Short mmCIF file of N, CA and C and ligand atoms in Angstrom, two decimals:
data_model
loop_
_atom_site.label_atom_id
_atom_site.label_comp_id
_atom_site.label_asym_id
_atom_site.label_seq_id
_atom_site.Cartn_x
_atom_site.Cartn_y
_atom_site.Cartn_z
N MET K 1 8.84 129.47 68.55
CA MET K 1 8.01 129.04 67.42
C MET K 1 8.77 129.28 66.13
N SER K 2 8.68 128.30 65.24
CA SER K 2 9.43 128.40 64.01
C SER K 2 8.68 129.22 62.97
N ASP K 3 9.41 129.68 61.99
CA ASP K 3 8.85 130.47 60.90
C ASP K 3 8.07 129.55 59.98
N PRO K 4 6.76 129.76 59.82
CA PRO K 4 5.97 128.83 59.01
C PRO K 4 6.40 128.82 57.55
N ILE K 5 6.97 129.90 57.06
CA ILE K 5 7.40 129.94 55.66
C ILE K 5 8.59 129.02 55.45
N ALA K 6 9.40 128.83 56.51
CA ALA K 6 10.57 127.99 56.38
C ALA K 6 10.24 126.50 56.48
N GLU K 7 9.02 126.17 56.89
CA GLU K 7 8.65 124.77 57.05
C GLU K 7 8.61 124.08 55.70
N PRO K 8 9.34 122.98 55.56
CA PRO K 8 9.26 122.23 54.30
C PRO K 8 7.91 121.54 54.17
N ILE K 9 7.55 121.21 52.94
CA ILE K 9 6.31 120.48 52.70
C ILE K 9 6.62 119.24 51.87
N ALA K 10 5.79 118.23 52.07
CA ALA K 10 5.98 116.97 51.34
C ALA K 10 5.51 117.13 49.90
N ALA K 11 6.35 116.70 48.97
CA ALA K 11 6.00 116.78 47.55
C ALA K 11 5.00 115.71 47.15
N VAL K 12 4.94 114.64 47.93
CA VAL K 12 4.01 113.53 47.66
C VAL K 12 3.40 113.10 48.99
N PRO K 13 2.18 112.54 48.97
CA PRO K 13 1.49 112.26 50.24
C PRO K 13 2.12 111.17 51.09
N TYR K 14 2.98 110.33 50.52
CA TYR K 14 3.59 109.25 51.31
C TYR K 14 4.91 109.65 51.95
N VAL K 15 5.31 110.91 51.79
CA VAL K 15 6.50 111.43 52.49
C VAL K 15 6.04 112.10 53.78
N ILE K 16 6.66 111.69 54.88
CA ILE K 16 6.34 112.27 56.18
C ILE K 16 7.49 113.21 56.56
N ILE K 17 7.14 114.48 56.76
CA ILE K 17 8.12 115.48 57.21
C ILE K 17 8.04 115.53 58.73
N ASP K 18 9.13 115.16 59.37
CA ASP K 18 9.18 115.12 60.83
C ASP K 18 9.88 116.37 61.34
N ARG K 19 9.30 117.01 62.32
CA ARG K 19 9.87 118.25 62.85
C ARG K 19 11.26 118.04 63.44
N ASP K 20 11.56 116.82 63.88
CA ASP K 20 12.87 116.53 64.44
C ASP K 20 13.86 116.03 63.39
N GLY K 21 13.44 116.04 62.12
CA GLY K 21 14.36 115.65 61.06
C GLY K 21 14.31 114.17 60.71
N ASP K 22 13.44 113.43 61.37
CA ASP K 22 13.33 111.99 61.11
C ASP K 22 12.32 111.75 59.98
N HIS K 23 12.62 112.30 58.81
CA HIS K 23 11.71 112.16 57.67
C HIS K 23 11.70 110.72 57.18
N HIS K 24 10.57 110.28 56.65
CA HIS K 24 10.48 108.89 56.17
C HIS K 24 9.28 108.71 55.25
N LEU K 25 9.18 107.50 54.72
CA LEU K 25 8.04 107.15 53.87
C LEU K 25 7.04 106.35 54.70
N VAL K 26 5.77 106.49 54.32
CA VAL K 26 4.72 105.76 55.01
C VAL K 26 4.01 104.85 54.00
N GLY K 27 3.59 103.70 54.50
CA GLY K 27 2.87 102.75 53.66
C GLY K 27 1.75 102.10 54.44
N SER K 28 1.17 101.09 53.82
CA SER K 28 0.08 100.34 54.44
C SER K 28 0.40 98.85 54.34
N ARG K 29 0.06 98.11 55.40
CA ARG K 29 0.30 96.67 55.40
C ARG K 29 -1.02 95.95 55.68
N CYS K 30 -1.23 94.90 54.91
CA CYS K 30 -2.46 94.12 55.04
C CYS K 30 -2.20 92.92 55.94
N ALA K 31 -2.99 92.79 57.01
CA ALA K 31 -2.84 91.67 57.93
C ALA K 31 -3.37 90.37 57.33
N LYS K 32 -4.23 90.47 56.34
CA LYS K 32 -4.81 89.26 55.73
C LYS K 32 -3.84 88.58 54.77
N CYS K 33 -3.22 89.36 53.86
CA CYS K 33 -2.36 88.74 52.84
C CYS K 33 -0.89 89.12 52.98
N GLY K 34 -0.58 90.08 53.83
CA GLY K 34 0.80 90.45 54.06
C GLY K 34 1.36 91.49 53.11
N ALA K 35 0.56 91.93 52.16
CA ALA K 35 1.05 92.93 51.19
C ALA K 35 1.40 94.23 51.89
N THR K 36 2.48 94.86 51.42
CA THR K 36 2.86 96.18 51.89
C THR K 36 2.86 97.11 50.68
N LEU K 37 2.15 98.21 50.80
CA LEU K 37 1.94 99.13 49.69
C LEU K 37 2.37 100.53 50.08
N LEU K 38 2.86 101.26 49.11
CA LEU K 38 3.27 102.65 49.35
C LEU K 38 2.05 103.52 49.62
N GLY K 39 2.14 104.38 50.62
CA GLY K 39 1.08 105.34 50.91
C GLY K 39 0.00 104.77 51.81
N ARG K 40 -0.89 105.69 52.23
CA ARG K 40 -2.00 105.29 53.10
C ARG K 40 -3.12 104.73 52.23
N ARG K 41 -3.64 103.58 52.62
CA ARG K 41 -4.72 102.92 51.87
C ARG K 41 -5.87 102.61 52.82
N VAL K 42 -7.07 102.60 52.28
CA VAL K 42 -8.23 102.18 53.07
C VAL K 42 -8.56 100.71 52.80
N ALA K 43 -8.03 100.19 51.67
CA ALA K 43 -8.23 98.78 51.34
C ALA K 43 -6.95 98.25 50.72
N CYS K 44 -6.79 96.92 50.76
CA CYS K 44 -5.60 96.28 50.21
C CYS K 44 -5.75 96.13 48.70
N ALA K 45 -4.79 96.64 47.96
CA ALA K 45 -4.83 96.54 46.50
C ALA K 45 -4.49 95.13 46.04
N ALA K 46 -3.93 94.31 46.91
CA ALA K 46 -3.56 92.95 46.52
C ALA K 46 -4.71 91.97 46.69
N CYS K 47 -5.43 92.06 47.82
CA CYS K 47 -6.49 91.07 48.09
C CYS K 47 -7.87 91.70 48.24
N GLY K 48 -7.94 93.01 48.32
CA GLY K 48 -9.24 93.67 48.40
C GLY K 48 -9.79 93.84 49.80
N ALA K 49 -9.12 93.29 50.80
CA ALA K 49 -9.61 93.42 52.18
C ALA K 49 -9.69 94.90 52.58
N ASN K 50 -10.77 95.25 53.25
CA ASN K 50 -10.90 96.65 53.67
C ASN K 50 -10.97 96.80 55.18
N ASP K 51 -10.67 95.71 55.90
CA ASP K 51 -10.74 95.77 57.35
C ASP K 51 -9.43 95.32 58.02
N SER K 52 -8.37 95.22 57.24
CA SER K 52 -7.14 94.68 57.82
C SER K 52 -5.89 95.47 57.42
N VAL K 53 -6.06 96.70 56.96
CA VAL K 53 -4.93 97.49 56.50
C VAL K 53 -4.55 98.51 57.58
N THR K 54 -3.28 98.50 57.95
CA THR K 54 -2.79 99.45 58.93
C THR K 54 -1.63 100.25 58.35
N GLN K 55 -1.46 101.45 58.87
CA GLN K 55 -0.36 102.32 58.41
C GLN K 55 0.95 101.86 59.04
N VAL K 56 2.01 101.83 58.23
CA VAL K 56 3.32 101.43 58.73
C VAL K 56 4.39 102.39 58.22
N ARG K 57 5.45 102.50 58.97
CA ARG K 57 6.62 103.24 58.51
C ARG K 57 7.43 102.32 57.61
N LEU K 58 7.78 102.81 56.43
CA LEU K 58 8.55 101.98 55.51
C LEU K 58 10.04 102.14 55.79
N SER K 59 10.79 101.11 55.41
CA SER K 59 12.23 101.09 55.64
C SER K 59 12.93 102.20 54.86
N ASP K 60 14.09 102.60 55.35
CA ASP K 60 14.90 103.57 54.62
C ASP K 60 15.96 102.87 53.77
N LYS K 61 15.79 101.58 53.56
CA LYS K 61 16.71 100.83 52.71
C LYS K 61 15.93 100.02 51.68
N GLY K 62 16.58 99.76 50.57
CA GLY K 62 15.95 98.94 49.54
C GLY K 62 16.96 98.57 48.49
N ARG K 63 16.44 97.99 47.39
CA ARG K 63 17.30 97.58 46.27
C ARG K 63 16.67 98.03 44.96
N ILE K 64 17.54 98.33 44.01
CA ILE K 64 17.08 98.80 42.72
C ILE K 64 16.39 97.67 41.97
N ARG K 65 15.13 97.86 41.64
CA ARG K 65 14.40 96.89 40.81
C ARG K 65 14.71 97.14 39.35
N THR K 66 14.69 98.43 38.97
CA THR K 66 15.05 98.82 37.62
C THR K 66 15.41 100.30 37.63
N CYS K 67 16.14 100.74 36.63
CA CYS K 67 16.46 102.16 36.51
C CYS K 67 16.84 102.48 35.08
N THR K 68 16.79 103.77 34.76
CA THR K 68 17.18 104.23 33.44
C THR K 68 17.75 105.64 33.56
N VAL K 69 18.52 106.03 32.58
CA VAL K 69 19.07 107.38 32.55
C VAL K 69 18.15 108.25 31.70
N VAL K 70 17.70 109.36 32.30
CA VAL K 70 16.81 110.30 31.62
C VAL K 70 17.64 111.44 31.06
N HIS K 71 17.56 111.64 29.74
CA HIS K 71 18.36 112.68 29.08
C HIS K 71 17.54 113.90 28.68
N ARG K 72 16.22 113.78 28.66
CA ARG K 72 15.37 114.93 28.33
C ARG K 72 14.25 114.99 29.35
N SER K 73 13.95 116.21 29.84
CA SER K 73 12.89 116.35 30.82
C SER K 73 12.22 117.71 30.64
N TYR K 74 11.45 118.12 31.63
CA TYR K 74 10.75 119.39 31.58
C TYR K 74 11.76 120.54 31.69
N PRO K 75 11.38 121.72 31.18
CA PRO K 75 12.27 122.88 31.33
C PRO K 75 12.61 123.12 32.79
N GLY K 76 13.87 123.36 33.07
CA GLY K 76 14.31 123.63 34.43
C GLY K 76 14.75 122.40 35.21
N VAL K 77 14.50 121.22 34.68
CA VAL K 77 14.92 119.99 35.35
C VAL K 77 16.28 119.59 34.78
N PRO K 78 17.31 119.59 35.63
CA PRO K 78 18.66 119.23 35.14
C PRO K 78 18.72 117.78 34.67
N VAL K 79 19.34 117.58 33.52
CA VAL K 79 19.56 116.23 33.00
C VAL K 79 21.05 116.08 32.70
N PRO K 80 21.59 114.88 32.63
CA PRO K 80 20.86 113.62 32.85
C PRO K 80 20.66 113.33 34.33
N PHE K 81 19.67 112.49 34.62
CA PHE K 81 19.49 111.95 35.97
C PHE K 81 19.03 110.51 35.83
N ILE K 82 19.06 109.81 36.96
CA ILE K 82 18.71 108.38 36.96
C ILE K 82 17.34 108.22 37.59
N ALA K 83 16.38 107.74 36.83
CA ALA K 83 15.06 107.40 37.35
C ALA K 83 15.09 105.94 37.76
N ALA K 84 14.65 105.66 39.00
CA ALA K 84 14.76 104.30 39.52
C ALA K 84 13.47 103.86 40.20
N VAL K 85 13.27 102.56 40.19
CA VAL K 85 12.20 101.92 40.96
C VAL K 85 12.89 101.05 42.00
N ILE K 86 12.48 101.24 43.26
CA ILE K 86 13.15 100.59 44.38
C ILE K 86 12.20 99.63 45.08
N ASP K 87 12.66 98.40 45.30
CA ASP K 87 11.96 97.46 46.18
C ASP K 87 12.41 97.78 47.61
N ILE K 88 11.49 98.26 48.41
CA ILE K 88 11.81 98.66 49.77
C ILE K 88 11.97 97.42 50.65
N ASP K 89 13.05 97.39 51.45
CA ASP K 89 13.24 96.27 52.39
C ASP K 89 12.01 96.17 53.30
N GLY K 90 11.48 94.99 53.44
CA GLY K 90 10.31 94.79 54.30
C GLY K 90 9.00 95.01 53.58
N GLY K 91 9.05 95.45 52.32
CA GLY K 91 7.83 95.60 51.53
C GLY K 91 7.61 97.00 51.03
N GLY K 92 6.93 97.07 49.90
CA GLY K 92 6.63 98.34 49.26
C GLY K 92 7.57 98.61 48.09
N VAL K 93 7.11 99.41 47.18
CA VAL K 93 7.86 99.80 45.99
C VAL K 93 7.69 101.30 45.83
N VAL K 94 8.81 101.98 45.49
CA VAL K 94 8.75 103.44 45.32
C VAL K 94 9.65 103.82 44.15
N ARG K 95 9.25 104.86 43.44
CA ARG K 95 10.10 105.34 42.36
C ARG K 95 10.62 106.73 42.70
N GLY K 96 11.70 107.10 42.03
CA GLY K 96 12.28 108.41 42.30
C GLY K 96 13.62 108.53 41.60
N THR K 97 14.42 109.48 42.07
CA THR K 97 15.72 109.75 41.46
C THR K 97 16.82 109.08 42.26
N LEU K 98 17.68 108.38 41.53
CA LEU K 98 18.87 107.77 42.13
C LEU K 98 20.02 108.74 41.96
N ARG K 99 20.63 109.16 43.06
CA ARG K 99 21.78 110.06 43.01
C ARG K 99 23.04 109.26 42.73
N GLY K 100 24.08 109.97 42.36
CA GLY K 100 25.35 109.31 42.11
C GLY K 100 25.73 109.43 40.65
N PRO K 101 26.88 108.85 40.31
CA PRO K 101 27.36 108.95 38.94
C PRO K 101 26.39 108.30 37.95
N ILE K 102 26.32 108.87 36.76
CA ILE K 102 25.46 108.31 35.72
C ILE K 102 26.11 107.01 35.22
N PRO K 103 25.41 105.88 35.34
CA PRO K 103 26.01 104.60 34.93
C PRO K 103 26.01 104.46 33.42
N SER K 104 27.05 103.83 32.90
CA SER K 104 27.09 103.56 31.46
C SER K 104 26.12 102.43 31.11
N ASP K 105 25.89 101.54 32.07
CA ASP K 105 24.96 100.44 31.86
C ASP K 105 23.98 100.38 33.03
N PRO K 106 22.82 101.04 32.90
CA PRO K 106 21.86 101.06 34.02
C PRO K 106 21.40 99.66 34.44
N VAL K 107 21.37 98.72 33.53
CA VAL K 107 20.93 97.36 33.87
C VAL K 107 21.85 96.74 34.93
N ALA K 108 23.12 97.13 34.88
CA ALA K 108 24.08 96.59 35.85
C ALA K 108 23.80 97.08 37.28
N GLU K 109 22.98 98.12 37.41
CA GLU K 109 22.64 98.66 38.73
C GLU K 109 21.54 97.86 39.42
N VAL K 110 20.82 97.05 38.68
CA VAL K 110 19.70 96.29 39.24
C VAL K 110 20.18 95.41 40.39
N GLY K 111 19.48 95.49 41.51
CA GLY K 111 19.82 94.71 42.69
C GLY K 111 20.72 95.43 43.67
N ARG K 112 21.27 96.56 43.23
CA ARG K 112 22.18 97.31 44.10
C ARG K 112 21.42 97.88 45.30
N PRO K 113 21.99 97.78 46.51
CA PRO K 113 21.33 98.35 47.68
C PRO K 113 21.42 99.87 47.71
N VAL K 114 20.35 100.49 48.19
CA VAL K 114 20.29 101.95 48.30
C VAL K 114 19.73 102.35 49.65
N ARG K 115 20.05 103.58 50.04
CA ARG K 115 19.38 104.19 51.18
C ARG K 115 18.31 105.10 50.61
N ILE K 116 17.14 105.08 51.22
CA ILE K 116 16.03 105.93 50.80
C ILE K 116 16.03 107.15 51.71
N CYS K 117 16.31 108.31 51.13
CA CYS K 117 16.44 109.54 51.89
C CYS K 117 15.29 110.48 51.52
N VAL K 118 14.84 111.27 52.47
CA VAL K 118 13.86 112.31 52.20
C VAL K 118 14.59 113.64 52.31
N GLU K 119 14.65 114.35 51.18
CA GLU K 119 15.50 115.54 51.11
C GLU K 119 14.82 116.67 50.36
N ASP K 120 15.40 117.84 50.50
CA ASP K 120 14.98 119.03 49.76
C ASP K 120 15.19 118.78 48.27
N THR K 121 14.13 118.96 47.48
CA THR K 121 14.22 118.76 46.03
C THR K 121 14.88 119.94 45.33
N GLY K 122 14.99 121.06 46.06
CA GLY K 122 15.50 122.28 45.44
C GLY K 122 14.39 123.12 44.83
N GLN K 123 13.19 122.58 44.77
CA GLN K 123 12.04 123.32 44.23
C GLN K 123 11.28 123.98 45.36
N ARG K 124 10.63 125.11 45.05
CA ARG K 124 9.90 125.88 46.05
C ARG K 124 8.49 126.16 45.58
N ASP K 125 7.57 126.28 46.54
CA ASP K 125 6.23 126.71 46.17
C ASP K 125 6.19 128.24 46.15
N ALA K 126 5.00 128.82 45.90
CA ALA K 126 4.87 130.26 45.76
C ALA K 126 5.24 131.01 47.04
N LEU K 127 5.17 130.31 48.18
CA LEU K 127 5.51 130.93 49.47
C LEU K 127 6.97 130.72 49.84
N GLY K 128 7.71 130.03 48.98
CA GLY K 128 9.12 129.80 49.24
C GLY K 128 9.40 128.56 50.06
N ARG K 129 8.37 127.75 50.31
CA ARG K 129 8.57 126.53 51.11
C ARG K 129 9.24 125.45 50.26
N ALA K 130 10.17 124.74 50.86
CA ALA K 130 10.90 123.68 50.16
C ALA K 130 10.04 122.44 50.03
N PHE K 131 10.02 121.88 48.83
CA PHE K 131 9.40 120.57 48.62
C PHE K 131 10.41 119.50 48.97
N TYR K 132 10.01 118.56 49.82
CA TYR K 132 10.84 117.42 50.18
C TYR K 132 10.27 116.17 49.53
N SER K 133 11.17 115.35 49.04
CA SER K 133 10.74 114.10 48.43
C SER K 133 11.84 113.05 48.59
N GLN K 134 11.53 111.84 48.17
CA GLN K 134 12.50 110.75 48.33
C GLN K 134 13.54 110.79 47.21
N VAL K 135 14.77 110.51 47.58
CA VAL K 135 15.85 110.26 46.63
C VAL K 135 16.59 109.03 47.14
N PHE K 136 17.30 108.38 46.25
CA PHE K 136 17.99 107.15 46.60
C PHE K 136 19.48 107.36 46.45
N ARG K 137 20.22 106.89 47.45
CA ARG K 137 21.66 107.00 47.42
C ARG K 137 22.25 105.60 47.49
N PRO K 138 23.17 105.30 46.58
CA PRO K 138 23.76 103.95 46.57
C PRO K 138 24.45 103.62 47.89
N LEU K 139 24.31 102.38 48.32
CA LEU K 139 25.04 101.86 49.47
C LEU K 139 26.07 100.88 48.93
N GLU K 140 27.11 100.69 49.67
CA GLU K 140 28.08 99.66 49.29
C GLU K 140 27.37 98.32 49.37
N ALA K 141 27.63 97.47 48.44
CA ALA K 141 27.04 96.14 48.45
C ALA K 141 27.47 95.40 49.71
N ALA K 142 26.49 94.97 50.48
CA ALA K 142 26.78 94.25 51.72
C ALA K 142 27.10 92.79 51.42
N ALA K 143 27.91 92.22 52.27
CA ALA K 143 28.27 90.81 52.06
C ALA K 143 27.08 89.92 52.33
ZN1 LIG Y 201 -4.29 92.06 51.39
#
């Protein structure tokens, strides 16, 4: 049996912490209109259907919809960092931190492919448990 204090916890409800290390994001897909939304939903935010939404595992790949460099943040948060919005392959949109070098022109990053990783944020709760959340890592542009 593992030490419960060492168990990581999800920083946001759409992050799934898998005991075998297969962490991922979860979303909802509407069978009526095809919309895919981040997180668990009881109804479709696109068409309003409340009888056709099922939980789905979201892809670990996507593309940068937009991003910006953040130079000022809360005390204890290292800056600069890149805040990004990602269009997830297969549907869904998620925001978070893009790792990698700080770009001189964030607009030039739009459309770049990324891997969506669920990792230790470095932050801990009062019991010392690690918060895990999504971060994005650039992928080489595929042909
Ligand atoms: Zn729908």
